[in-house]
Tab-separated table of C-alpha atoms in Angstrom:
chain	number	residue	atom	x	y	z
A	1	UNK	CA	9.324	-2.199	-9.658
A	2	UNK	CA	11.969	-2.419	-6.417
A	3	UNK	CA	11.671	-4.544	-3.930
A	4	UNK	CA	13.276	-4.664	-0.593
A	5	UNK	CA	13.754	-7.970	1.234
A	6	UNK	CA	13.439	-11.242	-0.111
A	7	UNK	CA	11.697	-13.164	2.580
A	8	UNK	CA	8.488	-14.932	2.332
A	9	UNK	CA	6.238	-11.570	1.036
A	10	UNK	CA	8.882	-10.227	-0.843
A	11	UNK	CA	9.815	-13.078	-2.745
A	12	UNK	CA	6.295	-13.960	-3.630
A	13	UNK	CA	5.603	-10.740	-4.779
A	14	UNK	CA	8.420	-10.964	-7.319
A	15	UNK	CA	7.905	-14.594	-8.086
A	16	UNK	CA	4.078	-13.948	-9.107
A	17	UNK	CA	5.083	-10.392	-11.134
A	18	UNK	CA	7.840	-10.766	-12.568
A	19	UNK	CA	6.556	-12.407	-16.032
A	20	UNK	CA	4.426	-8.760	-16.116
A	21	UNK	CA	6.878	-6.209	-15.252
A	22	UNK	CA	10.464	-5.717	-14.082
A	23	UNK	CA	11.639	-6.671	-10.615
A	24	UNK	CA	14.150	-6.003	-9.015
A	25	UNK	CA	15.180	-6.761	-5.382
A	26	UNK	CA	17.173	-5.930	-2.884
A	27	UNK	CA	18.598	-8.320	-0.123
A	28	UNK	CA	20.699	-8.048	2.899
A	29	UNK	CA	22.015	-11.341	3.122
A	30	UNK	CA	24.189	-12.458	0.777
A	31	UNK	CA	23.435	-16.327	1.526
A	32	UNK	CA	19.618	-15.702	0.788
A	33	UNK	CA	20.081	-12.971	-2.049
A	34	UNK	CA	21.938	-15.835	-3.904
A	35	UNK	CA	19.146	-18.455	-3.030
A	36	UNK	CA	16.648	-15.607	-4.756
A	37	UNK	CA	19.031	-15.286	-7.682
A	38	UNK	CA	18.897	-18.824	-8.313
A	39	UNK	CA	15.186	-18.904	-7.792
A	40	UNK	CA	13.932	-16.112	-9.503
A	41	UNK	CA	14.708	-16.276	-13.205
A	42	UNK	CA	12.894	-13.265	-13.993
A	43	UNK	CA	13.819	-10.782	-11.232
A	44	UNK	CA	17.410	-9.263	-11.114
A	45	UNK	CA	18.645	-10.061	-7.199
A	46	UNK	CA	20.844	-7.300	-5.492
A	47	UNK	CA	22.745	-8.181	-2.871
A	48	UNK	CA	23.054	-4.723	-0.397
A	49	UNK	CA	21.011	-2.355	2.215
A	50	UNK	CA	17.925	-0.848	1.260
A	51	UNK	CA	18.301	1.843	3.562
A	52	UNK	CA	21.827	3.406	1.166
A	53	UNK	CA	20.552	6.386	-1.085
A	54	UNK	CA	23.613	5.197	-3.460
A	55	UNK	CA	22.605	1.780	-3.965
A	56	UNK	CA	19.101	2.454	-4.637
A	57	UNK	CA	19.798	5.330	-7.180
A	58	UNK	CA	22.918	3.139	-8.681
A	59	UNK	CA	19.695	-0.109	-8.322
A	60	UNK	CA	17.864	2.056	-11.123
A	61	UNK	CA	15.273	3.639	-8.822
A	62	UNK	CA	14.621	6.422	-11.432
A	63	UNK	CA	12.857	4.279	-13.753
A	64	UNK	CA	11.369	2.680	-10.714
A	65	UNK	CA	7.580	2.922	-10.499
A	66	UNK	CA	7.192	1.363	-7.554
A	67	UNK	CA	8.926	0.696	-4.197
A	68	UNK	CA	7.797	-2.214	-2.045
A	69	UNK	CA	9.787	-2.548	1.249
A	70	UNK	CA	8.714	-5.868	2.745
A	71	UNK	CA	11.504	-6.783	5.454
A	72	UNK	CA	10.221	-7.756	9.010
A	73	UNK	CA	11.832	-4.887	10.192
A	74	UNK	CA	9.224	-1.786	10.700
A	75	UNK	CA	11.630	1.135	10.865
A	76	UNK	CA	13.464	-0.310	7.744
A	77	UNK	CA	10.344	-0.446	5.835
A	78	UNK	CA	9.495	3.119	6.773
A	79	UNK	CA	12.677	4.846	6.237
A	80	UNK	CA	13.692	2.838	2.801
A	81	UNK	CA	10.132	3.902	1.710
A	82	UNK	CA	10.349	7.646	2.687
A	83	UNK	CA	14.135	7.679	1.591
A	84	UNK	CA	12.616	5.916	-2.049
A	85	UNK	CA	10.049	8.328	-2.470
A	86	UNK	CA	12.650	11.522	-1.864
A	87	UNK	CA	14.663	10.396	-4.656
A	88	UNK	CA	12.199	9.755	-7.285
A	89	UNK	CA	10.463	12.387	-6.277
A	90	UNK	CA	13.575	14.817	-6.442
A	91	UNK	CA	14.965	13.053	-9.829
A	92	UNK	CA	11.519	12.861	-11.621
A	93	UNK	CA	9.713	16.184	-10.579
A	94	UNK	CA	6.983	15.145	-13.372
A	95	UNK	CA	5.662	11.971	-12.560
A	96	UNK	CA	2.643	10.285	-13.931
A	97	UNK	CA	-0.007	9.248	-11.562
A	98	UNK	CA	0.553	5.914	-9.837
A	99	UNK	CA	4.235	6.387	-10.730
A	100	UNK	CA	6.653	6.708	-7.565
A	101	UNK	CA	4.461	4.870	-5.644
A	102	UNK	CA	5.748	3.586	-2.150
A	103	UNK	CA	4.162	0.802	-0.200
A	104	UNK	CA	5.526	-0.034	3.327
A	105	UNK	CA	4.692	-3.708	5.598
A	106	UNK	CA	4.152	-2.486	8.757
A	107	UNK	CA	3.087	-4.404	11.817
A	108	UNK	CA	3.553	-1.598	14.452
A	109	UNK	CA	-0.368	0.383	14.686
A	110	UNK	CA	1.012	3.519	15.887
A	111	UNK	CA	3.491	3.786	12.714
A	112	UNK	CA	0.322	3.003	10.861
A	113	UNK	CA	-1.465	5.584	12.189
A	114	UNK	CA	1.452	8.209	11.350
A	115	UNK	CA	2.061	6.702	8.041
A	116	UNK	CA	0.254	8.932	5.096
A	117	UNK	CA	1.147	12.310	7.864
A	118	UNK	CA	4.873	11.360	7.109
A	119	UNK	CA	4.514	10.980	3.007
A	120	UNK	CA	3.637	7.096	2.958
A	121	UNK	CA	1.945	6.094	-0.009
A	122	UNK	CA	0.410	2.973	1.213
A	123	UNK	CA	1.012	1.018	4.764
A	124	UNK	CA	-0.033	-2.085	5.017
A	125	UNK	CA	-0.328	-4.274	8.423
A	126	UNK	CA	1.580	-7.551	8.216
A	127	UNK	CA	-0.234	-9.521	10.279
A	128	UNK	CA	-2.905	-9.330	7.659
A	129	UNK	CA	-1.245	-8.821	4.533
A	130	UNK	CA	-0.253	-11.088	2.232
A	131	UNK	CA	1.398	-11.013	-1.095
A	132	UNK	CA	-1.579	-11.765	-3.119
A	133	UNK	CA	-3.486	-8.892	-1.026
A	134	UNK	CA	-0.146	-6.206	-2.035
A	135	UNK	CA	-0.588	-7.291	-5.570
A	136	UNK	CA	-4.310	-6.263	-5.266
A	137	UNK	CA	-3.421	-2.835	-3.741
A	138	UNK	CA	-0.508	-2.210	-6.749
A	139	UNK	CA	-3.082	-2.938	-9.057
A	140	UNK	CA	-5.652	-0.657	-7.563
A	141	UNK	CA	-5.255	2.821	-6.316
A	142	UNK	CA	-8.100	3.125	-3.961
A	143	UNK	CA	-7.051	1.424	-0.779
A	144	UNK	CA	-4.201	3.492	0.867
A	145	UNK	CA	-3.523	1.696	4.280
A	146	UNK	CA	-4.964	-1.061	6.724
A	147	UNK	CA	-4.622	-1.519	10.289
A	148	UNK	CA	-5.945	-4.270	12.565
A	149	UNK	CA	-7.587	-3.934	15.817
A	150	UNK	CA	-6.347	-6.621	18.216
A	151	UNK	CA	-8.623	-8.401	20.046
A	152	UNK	CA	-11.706	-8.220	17.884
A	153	UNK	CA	-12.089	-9.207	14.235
A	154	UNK	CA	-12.416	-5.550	13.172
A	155	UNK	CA	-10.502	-3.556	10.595
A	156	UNK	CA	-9.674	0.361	10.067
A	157	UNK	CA	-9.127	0.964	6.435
A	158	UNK	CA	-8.604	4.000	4.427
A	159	UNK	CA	-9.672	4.690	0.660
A	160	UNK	CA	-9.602	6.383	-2.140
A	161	UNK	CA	-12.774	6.771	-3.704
A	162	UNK	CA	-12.296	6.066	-7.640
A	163	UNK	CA	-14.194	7.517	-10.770
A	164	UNK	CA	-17.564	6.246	-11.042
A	165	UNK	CA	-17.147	4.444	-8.087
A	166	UNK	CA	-20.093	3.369	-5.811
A	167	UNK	CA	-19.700	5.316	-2.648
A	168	UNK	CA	-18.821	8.541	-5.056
A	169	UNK	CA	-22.227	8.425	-7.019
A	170	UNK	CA	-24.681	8.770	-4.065
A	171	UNK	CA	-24.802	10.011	-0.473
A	172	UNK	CA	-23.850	7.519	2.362
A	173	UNK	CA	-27.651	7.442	3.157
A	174	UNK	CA	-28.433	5.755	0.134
A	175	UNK	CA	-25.844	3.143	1.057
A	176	UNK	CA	-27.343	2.398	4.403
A	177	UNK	CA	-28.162	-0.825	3.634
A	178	UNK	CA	-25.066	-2.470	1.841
A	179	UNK	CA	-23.374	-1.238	5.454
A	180	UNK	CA	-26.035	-2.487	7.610
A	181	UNK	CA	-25.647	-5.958	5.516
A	182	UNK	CA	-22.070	-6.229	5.379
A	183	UNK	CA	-21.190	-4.332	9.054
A	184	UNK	CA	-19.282	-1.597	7.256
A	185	UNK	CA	-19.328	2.200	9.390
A	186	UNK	CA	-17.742	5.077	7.719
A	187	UNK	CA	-15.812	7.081	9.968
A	188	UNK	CA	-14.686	9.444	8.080
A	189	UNK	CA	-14.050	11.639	4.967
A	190	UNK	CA	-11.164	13.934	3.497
A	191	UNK	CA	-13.238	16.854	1.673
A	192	UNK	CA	-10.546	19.803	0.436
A	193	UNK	CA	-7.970	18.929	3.156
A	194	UNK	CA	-9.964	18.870	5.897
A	195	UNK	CA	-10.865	15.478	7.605
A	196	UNK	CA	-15.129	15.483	8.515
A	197	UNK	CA	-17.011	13.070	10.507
A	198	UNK	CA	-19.136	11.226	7.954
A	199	UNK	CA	-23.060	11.307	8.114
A	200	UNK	CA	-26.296	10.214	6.351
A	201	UNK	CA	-25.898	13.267	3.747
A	202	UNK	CA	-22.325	13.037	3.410
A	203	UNK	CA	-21.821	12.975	-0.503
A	204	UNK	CA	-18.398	11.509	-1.322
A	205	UNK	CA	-16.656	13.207	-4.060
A	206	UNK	CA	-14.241	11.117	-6.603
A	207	UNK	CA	-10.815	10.696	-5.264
A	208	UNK	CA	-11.819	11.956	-1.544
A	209	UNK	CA	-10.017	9.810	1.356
A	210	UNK	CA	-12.133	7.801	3.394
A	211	UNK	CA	-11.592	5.633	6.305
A	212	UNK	CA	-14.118	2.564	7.139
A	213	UNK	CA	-14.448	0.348	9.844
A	214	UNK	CA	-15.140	-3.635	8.593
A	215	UNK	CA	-14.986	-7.312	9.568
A	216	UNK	CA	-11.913	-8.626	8.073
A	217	UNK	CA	-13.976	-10.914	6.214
A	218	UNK	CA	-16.146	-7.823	4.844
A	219	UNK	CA	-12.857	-6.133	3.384
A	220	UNK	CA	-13.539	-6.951	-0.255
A	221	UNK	CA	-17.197	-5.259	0.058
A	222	UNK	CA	-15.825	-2.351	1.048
A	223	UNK	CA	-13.328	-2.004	-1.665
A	224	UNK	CA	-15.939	-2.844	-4.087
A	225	UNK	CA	-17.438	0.377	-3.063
A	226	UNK	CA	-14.416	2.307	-3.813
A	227	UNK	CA	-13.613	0.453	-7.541
């Protein structure tokens, strides 16, 4: 796994994976990249831009299976992320599912909103992310990108829908309940390509996007839906 920037997020992420898998990460500033070093027993520290195709690929990003740009700097995080996933894609044409997997912080809703149109794996809103919640998502597939909506305690979340899963094994009127009890509203549903307003008889299929409107207290009942 590559990481890129070794602020508060970044470094946590490492700090609480790196007795489970191979970290490495990538830091701008030389003062703090030492700091890390020093720090982070487990985790080789790289001092250098996330952004430069040569370091990554010279960083190892072939054997990378994941790419994790957590800097507080959106268009960083986007463009290290899309640049990431051209060059595994383009050096490992074969990849195993979940492999190559890139997941951006970003705190800007319209890049959100443009995120999976622009080959985003997974975008997740800073203001409510927090390491433990990006380990969650690495571990799990089905959740592919939050945003908040300011000024009410609302999130807009989109999903995978996993084997076996819940929402995949009935139709959303046989749900109507857990939503009325938990204040969960499916939007809407990815069915072969094409994005359809969802309704009572909707039937979601395993591994169909959908996107769900929650409390952000209510978040983990929806994702137990999708597991």
């Amino acid at each position: 796994m590559m990481i890129l920037g070794g602020g508060l997020v970044g470094s946590r992420v490492a700090q609480l994976l790196e007795k489970e898998v191979e970290i490495k990460l990538i830091e701008n500033n030389q003062n703090r990249a030492d700091e890390l070093a020093s720090d982070l027993k487990n985790t080789e520290v790289i001092h250098g831009d996330g952004t430069d195709a040569n370091l990554l690929v010279m960083s190892g990003l072939d054997s990378t299976e994941s790419f994790i740009a957590t800097t507080g700097d959106n268009e960083t995080n986007i463009i290290s992320c899309l640049l990431a996933k051209h060059l595994m894609n383009r050096n490992n044409r074969d990849l195993q599912a979940g492999h190559g997997k890139t997941i951006a912080l970003v705190n800007k809703e319209d890049y959100l909103v443009l995120a999976s149109t622009i080959g985003l794996d997974i975008a997740l809103n800073a203001k409510i992310s927090a390491a433990n919640e990006i380990l969650k998502f690495i571990r799990r597939n089905e959740l592919l990108s939050v945003a908040h909506l300011h000024g009410v305690d609302a999130e807009v979340v989109e999903l995978k829908a996993g084997p076996g899963s819940e929402i995949a094994r009935k139709p959303l009127k046989k749900l109507a309940s857990y939503f009325r009890q938990h204040n969960i509203l499916i939007g809407g549903v990815e069915q072969d390509g094409v994005w359809k307003v969802a309704v009572g008889s909707t039937q979601v299929q395993p591994h169909n996007r959908v996107v769900a409107v929650c409390s952000s207290h209510q978040l983990k009942k929806v994702r137990q839906l999708f597991n």
